[in-house]
Amino acid sequence: MNKKKIGLITAAVLAALLLLMVILPIVFKGNIVTKVKQMANESLLAKLDFQAVDISLFRSFPQLDIRLNDLTISGINEFEGKTLLSVATLSTSVSLSSLWKSDGITVSEIIFKNPQVNFLVNPTGKANWDIVKPSATGSSKEGKSPMKVALSKIQLLNTALSYQDDQSKMIARFKEGNFDLSGFLQGSDSKLNFAGKADSISFEYGGKKLVSGMKVSGEGALQANFDQMNFRFLDNKFKINQLPVELQGTFVMGDKADQYDLTFKSDGASLDELISFLPPGQQQKLKTYEKGGTLSFSGAVKGTYSDQTFPALQADLKLVNGRLKYPSKPDEINKIGIEATLSKPQGPMDSLKIAIHKMEATIAGHPVIADLSVTSPVSNPFLAGDVVGEIDFSTLKQTIPLDSMEISGMARANIHFSGPYSAIDKGEYDKFQTKGDISLLDFAYRSPIFPDRLGIQSAGFTFNSKEVTISSMKGKLGQSDFTVDGSFANYWAYILKNGTVQGNIKVKSNQLDVTQLMNGGTQTADTIHSDPYVIPDRIDLTVQADVDKMLYSRMEIRNTTGKLVIKDQKLNLDQLSMNLLKGRMVISGVYAAKENNPADFNFKMDIKDFDLPTAYQSVGLVRHLLPIAGNSKGTFLSGLTLSGTLGKGYAPNFAALNGGGQISLKGIELVGTNMFTEIGKYFRKDLFTNVKVNDFVSNLTITNGAVSISPFTTKIANQEVTISGSQSLALDLNYQLNFKVNKSDLSSDVTGLIGFVPGTENIEKYPIKINVVGNLKKPDIKVDLSEAKDLVAKEFSKKAKSTLQDAAKKFGLEGLFK
């Protein structure tokens, strides 16, 4: 055979092979899909489905590469609609020859991309993963296995798993799991090597979160007897967060119960590994510290796990001679020690006991010691603990970096508590024993975001089962001083179960600078520029206030007394009385402010003798309601109800301002007002230069910032006038002033317009209507003399008739006018 024929034969064989590799996946695609779904239907009590199949001989020749997209296994019957498994892509390599064999398919590689596994146990104890039909569960002695698995690789990429047991109230979850497995699976002689990690592990039991945000990684081997479901861990090493743990032992899976005999330990660990269990932010803060100490951790799980019982559990943790030292600081936190145990006999999880026998540290020479124990954690946790120690804040800067924060003073604590959690839940605080005290002495604090110095000369907090009593807290905050006495009840519910703390306190102050407080302690502020304060939730607090002098924006307020109630994220003012603007005000109502909601208010104000020009200069609301008060003298009284919303700097949103009431002005004198300057053109010279207004009372209504004034009568520049009208939000005017003007006070131009005819000598006052329109800054004055002219005509008619009657009488013609 010559070389040319050999080349042609070789080319033909390669072409045939290539053609087969293209044709075979097409020819057998339907067979494979049918066989996979047929096996699932025969073996599973569940629904298996996938959206697309991709089959190729090129990717893994001589094996057949099969890819299933959007694979799901979902439940039936009581788990109808519940997904057990979903996989974005499942890739597997299958022996091509096994497709024709009756004993099943041989698989050597499986890759899962984005699998999500959802294990469920319903309240009756039924598990959603118990989906293998009884005929498919027999041992290898009863028939041939439908699947032979010689694994070179199993990969699970970006895995999420959840386990929810509604019967035992247990929930476990993790995400971002990546696992590599290899080995050989064949009945009684199987071995599986594994390596992988999972992030964000959480665990809840009895409705209480016990683990959150944990990370686990590990590698090792598992010896398995799948006929007897017996498994042994071999050379398994894990990291829980950064804590290394070795795991050894066996577990056996049974039909009704599982058997465990496992031990775990961690030797030679340090404080670094323990710190890895803190939240990431706290870990980052401690990253630059020098650390020391020896950590040991060991335990065992032994016994039976079933629906009715849990295996015995024992775990011990001990940290000795721990230390933390910041590189640039002379002092350190040392003598850090922890002794903790976790134990449970065979039986219910409620028999678990958690005990931190000792947790201690010495901070710059001052010791702090605490202990805590928890028993019967599921049915009714019984808590017991002590905290004893002192901190000298003045020496903290020698131990930890405080940046630009300044802190000093001494704090001492001695607290003991013990009792069942149900006592807190039911408010039976006499059954939850608490006693002790915390004291502060010469405490001071300042920081860039809190520039005003907070100083507490002394403060005592006494704890009992029912309440915390505050006694003689004396301090200063910037230019403000305060004394606080009172008590807080329900504090355990507030701390442990999102309850509402209830308080009743008295606050006294010689001077309270509200502007600085609202601006976060800005010392030079004379106006408020912050957003409205959000009322904290879970607080029911009554404050009896007594403030001698209060500074608010540009106002000085004296003798403030009254009651404030904080509840349901609302501030209720109850007859809060104060002297301001050279007068006095009593205010009641509600201020409400929640996160991401506008701050709104509804106040009733009883105002007496406010100085009008002072109020105009100090209060934006007065400038809006009484714009003519800018150039004025006098006082006003009012009974107003106002509601609306507040914006930055606590300024009212005038477009949403509503309310009304009665307003009374006394001793008013207007100087240089544009509106009255224009009106004055129709009166004798200088009559409206300094305008005096007689005292009056009027009713007003405010609707979306627009003001309407009901008719009232007064005297302006000694001229009787009835006033009514309105002004818009933009201060566009529409007022009617109906004057009765002294004849001698009219301008010559107006007198000329009215005219001088016989009979006008009998008129003492002319009715003149003045309409004020336009804007306050540039008012448009329109004069209506029609009534005055009608009056002149009427008087002329009377005068003319009288003159004719006199002439007729003179000539004996009286009968003409009868």
mmCIF file of C-alpha atoms in Angstrom, residues 192-454:
data_model
loop_
_atom_site.group_PDB
_atom_site.id
_atom_site.type_symbol
_atom_site.label_atom_id
_atom_site.label_comp_id
_atom_site.label_asym_id
_atom_site.label_seq_id
_atom_site.Cartn_x
_atom_site.Cartn_y
_atom_site.Cartn_z
ATOM 1 C CA LEU A 192 -14.598 10.827 49.099
ATOM 2 C CA ASN A 193 -11.945 13.547 49.264
ATOM 3 C CA PHE A 194 -13.251 17.068 49.685
ATOM 4 C CA ALA A 195 -12.149 20.682 49.981
ATOM 5 C CA GLY A 196 -14.256 23.807 50.068
ATOM 6 C CA LYS A 197 -15.646 26.802 51.895
ATOM 7 C CA ALA A 198 -18.941 28.499 52.700
ATOM 8 C CA ASP A 199 -19.657 32.115 53.679
ATOM 9 C CA SER A 200 -22.327 33.799 55.759
ATOM 10 C CA ILE A 201 -23.448 30.800 57.788
ATOM 11 C CA SER A 202 -26.389 31.430 60.120
ATOM 12 C CA PHE A 203 -28.220 29.251 62.619
ATOM 13 C CA GLU A 204 -31.472 29.844 64.502
ATOM 14 C CA TYR A 205 -33.099 27.652 67.094
ATOM 15 C CA GLY A 206 -36.428 28.210 68.800
ATOM 16 C CA GLY A 207 -36.789 31.572 67.070
ATOM 17 C CA LYS A 208 -33.462 32.852 68.447
ATOM 18 C CA LYS A 209 -30.466 33.592 66.234
ATOM 19 C CA LEU A 210 -27.433 31.776 67.673
ATOM 20 C CA VAL A 211 -24.959 32.160 64.767
ATOM 21 C CA SER A 212 -24.738 34.857 62.112
ATOM 22 C CA GLY A 213 -22.161 35.746 59.459
ATOM 23 C CA MET A 214 -19.861 32.779 60.167
ATOM 24 C CA LYS A 215 -17.389 31.500 57.545
ATOM 25 C CA VAL A 216 -16.197 27.887 57.325
ATOM 26 C CA SER A 217 -13.541 26.282 55.133
ATOM 27 C CA GLY A 218 -11.959 22.853 55.236
ATOM 28 C CA GLU A 219 -10.482 19.833 53.563
ATOM 29 C CA GLY A 220 -10.261 16.135 54.322
ATOM 30 C CA ALA A 221 -11.600 12.725 53.462
ATOM 31 C CA LEU A 222 -14.707 10.701 54.195
ATOM 32 C CA GLN A 223 -14.697 6.902 54.309
ATOM 33 C CA ALA A 224 -18.209 5.663 53.512
ATOM 34 C CA ASN A 225 -20.240 2.468 53.499
ATOM 35 C CA PHE A 226 -23.315 3.462 51.529
ATOM 36 C CA ASP A 227 -24.940 0.064 52.022
ATOM 37 C CA GLN A 228 -25.049 0.678 55.775
ATOM 38 C CA MET A 229 -24.874 4.502 55.555
ATOM 39 C CA ASN A 230 -21.846 4.505 57.858
ATOM 40 C CA PHE A 231 -19.352 7.383 57.501
ATOM 41 C CA ARG A 232 -15.964 8.131 59.074
ATOM 42 C CA PHE A 233 -14.068 11.430 58.928
ATOM 43 C CA LEU A 234 -10.379 11.005 58.045
ATOM 44 C CA ASP A 235 -7.762 13.767 58.536
ATOM 45 C CA ASN A 236 -10.343 16.541 58.444
ATOM 46 C CA LYS A 237 -9.175 20.075 59.111
ATOM 47 C CA PHE A 238 -11.496 23.058 59.147
ATOM 48 C CA LYS A 239 -11.419 26.758 59.873
ATOM 49 C CA ILE A 240 -14.417 28.362 61.565
ATOM 50 C CA ASN A 241 -13.816 31.989 60.690
ATOM 51 C CA GLN A 242 -10.057 31.897 61.481
ATOM 52 C CA LEU A 243 -10.222 29.296 64.243
ATOM 53 C CA PRO A 244 -8.590 25.990 63.144
ATOM 54 C CA VAL A 245 -10.522 22.872 64.127
ATOM 55 C CA GLU A 246 -9.759 19.185 63.635
ATOM 56 C CA LEU A 247 -12.675 16.768 63.315
ATOM 57 C CA GLN A 248 -12.561 12.990 63.821
ATOM 58 C CA GLY A 249 -15.110 10.263 64.336
ATOM 59 C CA THR A 250 -18.099 8.557 62.794
ATOM 60 C CA PHE A 251 -21.768 9.020 62.113
ATOM 61 C CA VAL A 252 -24.353 6.514 60.929
ATOM 62 C CA MET A 253 -27.529 7.501 59.116
ATOM 63 C CA GLY A 254 -30.549 5.365 59.973
ATOM 64 C CA ASP A 255 -34.144 5.237 58.821
ATOM 65 C CA LYS A 256 -35.468 6.808 62.001
ATOM 66 C CA ALA A 257 -32.378 8.081 63.835
ATOM 67 C CA ASP A 258 -28.732 8.966 63.236
ATOM 68 C CA GLN A 259 -25.815 7.996 65.476
ATOM 69 C CA TYR A 260 -22.905 10.368 66.158
ATOM 70 C CA ASP A 261 -19.515 9.812 67.743
ATOM 71 C CA LEU A 262 -17.467 12.857 66.801
ATOM 72 C CA THR A 263 -14.686 14.781 68.518
ATOM 73 C CA PHE A 264 -13.223 18.131 67.612
ATOM 74 C CA LYS A 265 -10.388 20.255 68.922
ATOM 75 C CA SER A 266 -8.265 23.300 68.249
ATOM 76 C CA ASP A 267 -4.769 23.434 69.720
ATOM 77 C CA GLY A 268 -2.225 26.212 69.567
ATOM 78 C CA ALA A 269 -4.673 28.924 68.560
ATOM 79 C CA SER A 270 -4.357 32.522 69.728
ATOM 80 C CA LEU A 271 -6.398 35.621 70.407
ATOM 81 C CA ASP A 272 -6.356 36.378 66.664
ATOM 82 C CA GLU A 273 -8.600 33.392 66.012
ATOM 83 C CA LEU A 274 -11.043 34.422 68.724
ATOM 84 C CA ILE A 275 -11.171 37.964 67.329
ATOM 85 C CA SER A 276 -12.210 36.481 63.964
ATOM 86 C CA PHE A 277 -15.637 35.829 65.506
ATOM 87 C CA LEU A 278 -16.225 39.564 66.005
ATOM 88 C CA PRO A 279 -18.102 41.635 63.386
ATOM 89 C CA PRO A 280 -15.862 42.680 60.443
ATOM 90 C CA GLY A 281 -15.764 46.320 61.533
ATOM 91 C CA GLN A 282 -14.469 45.387 64.991
ATOM 92 C CA GLN A 283 -11.914 43.005 63.477
ATOM 93 C CA GLN A 284 -10.573 45.822 61.317
ATOM 94 C CA LYS A 285 -10.156 48.103 64.324
ATOM 95 C CA LEU A 286 -8.073 45.452 66.138
ATOM 96 C CA LYS A 287 -5.998 44.505 63.097
ATOM 97 C CA THR A 288 -2.992 46.697 63.992
ATOM 98 C CA TYR A 289 -2.844 45.631 67.645
ATOM 99 C CA GLU A 290 -0.125 43.399 69.031
ATOM 100 C CA LYS A 291 -1.867 40.303 70.321
ATOM 101 C CA GLY A 292 -0.972 37.552 72.747
ATOM 102 C CA GLY A 293 -2.515 34.688 74.624
ATOM 103 C CA THR A 294 -3.156 30.971 74.264
ATOM 104 C CA LEU A 295 -6.531 29.676 73.086
ATOM 105 C CA SER A 296 -7.707 26.076 73.403
ATOM 106 C CA PHE A 297 -10.969 24.651 72.140
ATOM 107 C CA SER A 298 -12.276 21.083 72.227
ATOM 108 C CA GLY A 299 -15.497 19.124 72.341
ATOM 109 C CA ALA A 300 -17.509 16.093 71.371
ATOM 110 C CA VAL A 301 -20.877 15.118 69.899
ATOM 111 C CA LYS A 302 -22.003 11.647 70.898
ATOM 112 C CA GLY A 303 -25.389 9.947 70.788
ATOM 113 C CA THR A 304 -28.589 9.723 68.822
ATOM 114 C CA TYR A 305 -30.250 12.332 66.648
ATOM 115 C CA SER A 306 -33.915 11.924 65.748
ATOM 116 C CA ASP A 307 -37.160 13.855 65.772
ATOM 117 C CA GLN A 308 -37.405 13.345 69.542
ATOM 118 C CA THR A 309 -33.841 13.641 70.805
ATOM 119 C CA PHE A 310 -30.483 15.236 70.193
ATOM 120 C CA PRO A 311 -27.023 13.795 70.904
ATOM 121 C CA ALA A 312 -24.955 14.777 73.904
ATOM 122 C CA LEU A 313 -22.737 17.800 73.345
ATOM 123 C CA GLN A 314 -19.682 19.085 75.168
ATOM 124 C CA ALA A 315 -17.486 22.056 74.204
ATOM 125 C CA ASP A 316 -14.838 23.931 76.187
ATOM 126 C CA LEU A 317 -13.065 27.176 75.338
ATOM 127 C CA LYS A 318 -10.252 28.744 77.310
ATOM 128 C CA LEU A 319 -8.137 31.844 76.700
ATOM 129 C CA VAL A 320 -5.171 32.485 79.014
ATOM 130 C CA ASN A 321 -2.890 35.542 79.317
ATOM 131 C CA GLY A 322 -4.461 37.427 76.462
ATOM 132 C CA ARG A 323 -3.169 40.890 75.637
ATOM 133 C CA LEU A 324 -3.856 43.708 73.161
ATOM 134 C CA LYS A 325 -1.389 46.525 72.624
ATOM 135 C CA TYR A 326 -1.561 49.341 70.125
ATOM 136 C CA PRO A 327 1.956 49.914 68.725
ATOM 137 C CA SER A 328 2.256 53.607 69.622
ATOM 138 C CA LYS A 329 0.679 53.380 73.093
ATOM 139 C CA PRO A 330 2.635 52.780 76.325
ATOM 140 C CA ASP A 331 -0.128 50.827 78.107
ATOM 141 C CA GLU A 332 -2.035 47.740 77.057
ATOM 142 C CA ILE A 333 -5.151 45.702 77.753
ATOM 143 C CA ASN A 334 -3.805 42.603 79.465
ATOM 144 C CA LYS A 335 -4.766 39.690 81.673
ATOM 145 C CA ILE A 336 -7.496 38.894 79.159
ATOM 146 C CA GLY A 337 -9.043 35.598 80.110
ATOM 147 C CA ILE A 338 -12.079 33.564 79.090
ATOM 148 C CA GLU A 339 -13.351 30.268 80.449
ATOM 149 C CA ALA A 340 -16.515 29.000 78.773
ATOM 150 C CA THR A 341 -18.329 25.704 78.423
ATOM 151 C CA LEU A 342 -21.257 24.430 76.433
ATOM 152 C CA SER A 343 -22.807 21.143 77.551
ATOM 153 C CA LYS A 344 -25.876 19.027 76.929
ATOM 154 C CA PRO A 345 -26.758 15.420 77.782
ATOM 155 C CA GLN A 346 -28.570 13.113 75.366
ATOM 156 C CA GLY A 347 -32.084 14.480 75.033
ATOM 157 C CA PRO A 348 -33.914 17.676 74.015
ATOM 158 C CA MET A 349 -32.044 20.803 72.992
ATOM 159 C CA ASP A 350 -33.610 22.578 75.942
ATOM 160 C CA SER A 351 -31.162 20.746 78.222
ATOM 161 C CA LEU A 352 -28.301 22.786 76.723
ATOM 162 C CA LYS A 353 -26.259 24.847 79.198
ATOM 163 C CA ILE A 354 -24.044 27.747 78.183
ATOM 164 C CA ALA A 355 -21.667 29.137 80.779
ATOM 165 C CA ILE A 356 -19.043 31.847 80.513
ATOM 166 C CA HIS A 357 -17.474 31.169 83.875
ATOM 167 C CA LYS A 358 -15.109 34.091 83.648
ATOM 168 C CA MET A 359 -14.454 36.859 81.169
ATOM 169 C CA GLU A 360 -11.921 39.362 82.415
ATOM 170 C CA ALA A 361 -9.500 42.040 81.295
ATOM 171 C CA THR A 362 -7.349 44.728 82.882
ATOM 172 C CA ILE A 363 -7.458 48.100 81.111
ATOM 173 C CA ALA A 364 -4.620 50.407 82.097
ATOM 174 C CA GLY A 365 -4.461 48.791 85.507
ATOM 175 C CA HIS A 366 -8.224 48.711 86.146
ATOM 176 C CA PRO A 367 -9.892 45.266 86.141
ATOM 177 C CA VAL A 368 -13.268 44.389 84.608
ATOM 178 C CA ILE A 369 -14.756 40.952 85.317
ATOM 179 C CA ALA A 370 -17.989 39.415 84.009
ATOM 180 C CA ASP A 371 -19.721 36.048 83.897
ATOM 181 C CA LEU A 372 -22.857 34.785 82.182
ATOM 182 C CA SER A 373 -24.835 31.559 82.090
ATOM 183 C CA VAL A 374 -27.869 30.457 80.093
ATOM 184 C CA THR A 375 -29.942 27.333 80.779
ATOM 185 C CA SER A 376 -33.144 25.933 79.197
ATOM 186 C CA PRO A 377 -32.475 28.144 76.141
ATOM 187 C CA VAL A 378 -35.464 26.923 74.101
ATOM 188 C CA SER A 379 -38.450 26.770 76.426
ATOM 189 C CA ASN A 380 -37.598 29.626 78.775
ATOM 190 C CA PRO A 381 -33.987 30.838 78.901
ATOM 191 C CA PHE A 382 -32.762 31.365 82.440
ATOM 192 C CA LEU A 383 -30.140 34.115 82.463
ATOM 193 C CA ALA A 384 -27.661 34.821 85.225
ATOM 194 C CA GLY A 385 -24.669 37.114 85.238
ATOM 195 C CA ASP A 386 -22.442 39.611 86.993
ATOM 196 C CA VAL A 387 -20.435 42.613 85.849
ATOM 197 C CA VAL A 388 -17.924 44.171 88.237
ATOM 198 C CA GLY A 389 -15.201 46.654 87.418
ATOM 199 C CA GLU A 390 -14.060 50.180 86.825
ATOM 200 C CA ILE A 391 -12.698 52.208 83.938
ATOM 201 C CA ASP A 392 -10.568 55.317 84.242
ATOM 202 C CA PHE A 393 -11.306 57.090 80.973
ATOM 203 C CA SER A 394 -8.426 59.479 81.634
ATOM 204 C CA THR A 395 -5.926 56.665 81.061
ATOM 205 C CA LEU A 396 -7.625 55.190 78.010
ATOM 206 C CA LYS A 397 -5.553 57.404 75.726
ATOM 207 C CA GLN A 398 -2.494 55.558 77.057
ATOM 208 C CA THR A 399 -4.003 52.267 75.879
ATOM 209 C CA ILE A 400 -6.113 52.738 72.749
ATOM 210 C CA PRO A 401 -6.092 55.349 69.949
ATOM 211 C CA LEU A 402 -8.812 57.917 70.533
ATOM 212 C CA ASP A 403 -7.976 59.972 67.434
ATOM 213 C CA SER A 404 -9.242 63.484 68.164
ATOM 214 C CA MET A 405 -11.728 62.347 70.784
ATOM 215 C CA GLU A 406 -11.241 63.641 74.322
ATOM 216 C CA ILE A 407 -12.601 61.596 77.207
ATOM 217 C CA SER A 408 -11.897 61.549 80.931
ATOM 218 C CA GLY A 409 -13.443 60.603 84.248
ATOM 219 C CA MET A 410 -14.179 57.443 86.188
ATOM 220 C CA ALA A 411 -16.934 54.843 85.763
ATOM 221 C CA ARG A 412 -17.647 52.064 88.259
ATOM 222 C CA ALA A 413 -20.119 49.193 87.891
ATOM 223 C CA ASN A 414 -21.369 46.355 90.073
ATOM 224 C CA ILE A 415 -24.393 44.610 88.538
ATOM 225 C CA HIS A 416 -25.964 41.208 89.185
ATOM 226 C CA PHE A 417 -28.984 39.675 87.442
ATOM 227 C CA SER A 418 -30.704 36.294 87.363
ATOM 228 C CA GLY A 419 -34.085 35.007 86.296
ATOM 229 C CA PRO A 420 -36.174 33.471 83.506
ATOM 230 C CA TYR A 421 -36.646 35.268 80.214
ATOM 231 C CA SER A 422 -40.408 34.729 80.509
ATOM 232 C CA ALA A 423 -40.456 37.147 83.450
ATOM 233 C CA ILE A 424 -39.245 39.905 81.115
ATOM 234 C CA ASP A 425 -41.667 38.798 78.404
ATOM 235 C CA LYS A 426 -44.612 38.979 80.814
ATOM 236 C CA GLY A 427 -43.418 42.059 82.693
ATOM 237 C CA GLU A 428 -43.065 40.083 85.940
ATOM 238 C CA TYR A 429 -39.874 41.847 86.919
ATOM 239 C CA ASP A 430 -40.011 40.691 90.531
ATOM 240 C CA LYS A 431 -39.130 37.235 89.177
ATOM 241 C CA PHE A 432 -36.071 38.559 87.343
ATOM 242 C CA GLN A 433 -33.766 39.631 90.138
ATOM 243 C CA THR A 434 -31.528 42.593 89.369
ATOM 244 C CA LYS A 435 -29.451 44.679 91.704
ATOM 245 C CA GLY A 436 -26.420 46.915 91.556
ATOM 246 C CA ASP A 437 -25.283 50.330 90.513
ATOM 247 C CA ILE A 438 -23.226 52.304 88.011
ATOM 248 C CA SER A 439 -21.636 55.625 88.863
ATOM 249 C CA LEU A 440 -19.887 58.353 86.892
ATOM 250 C CA LEU A 441 -17.534 60.915 88.402
ATOM 251 C CA ASP A 442 -15.989 63.935 86.652
ATOM 252 C CA PHE A 443 -16.829 62.485 83.253
ATOM 253 C CA ALA A 444 -16.071 64.604 80.173
ATOM 254 C CA TYR A 445 -16.358 63.963 76.445
ATOM 255 C CA ARG A 446 -15.611 65.967 73.291
ATOM 256 C CA SER A 447 -15.080 65.034 69.618
ATOM 257 C CA PRO A 448 -14.999 66.738 66.183
ATOM 258 C CA ILE A 449 -18.599 65.737 65.473
ATOM 259 C CA PHE A 450 -19.574 66.733 69.016
ATOM 260 C CA PRO A 451 -17.427 69.825 69.642
ATOM 261 C CA ASP A 452 -19.259 71.041 72.730
ATOM 262 C CA ARG A 453 -17.866 69.464 75.859
ATOM 263 C CA LEU A 454 -20.231 67.102 77.649
#
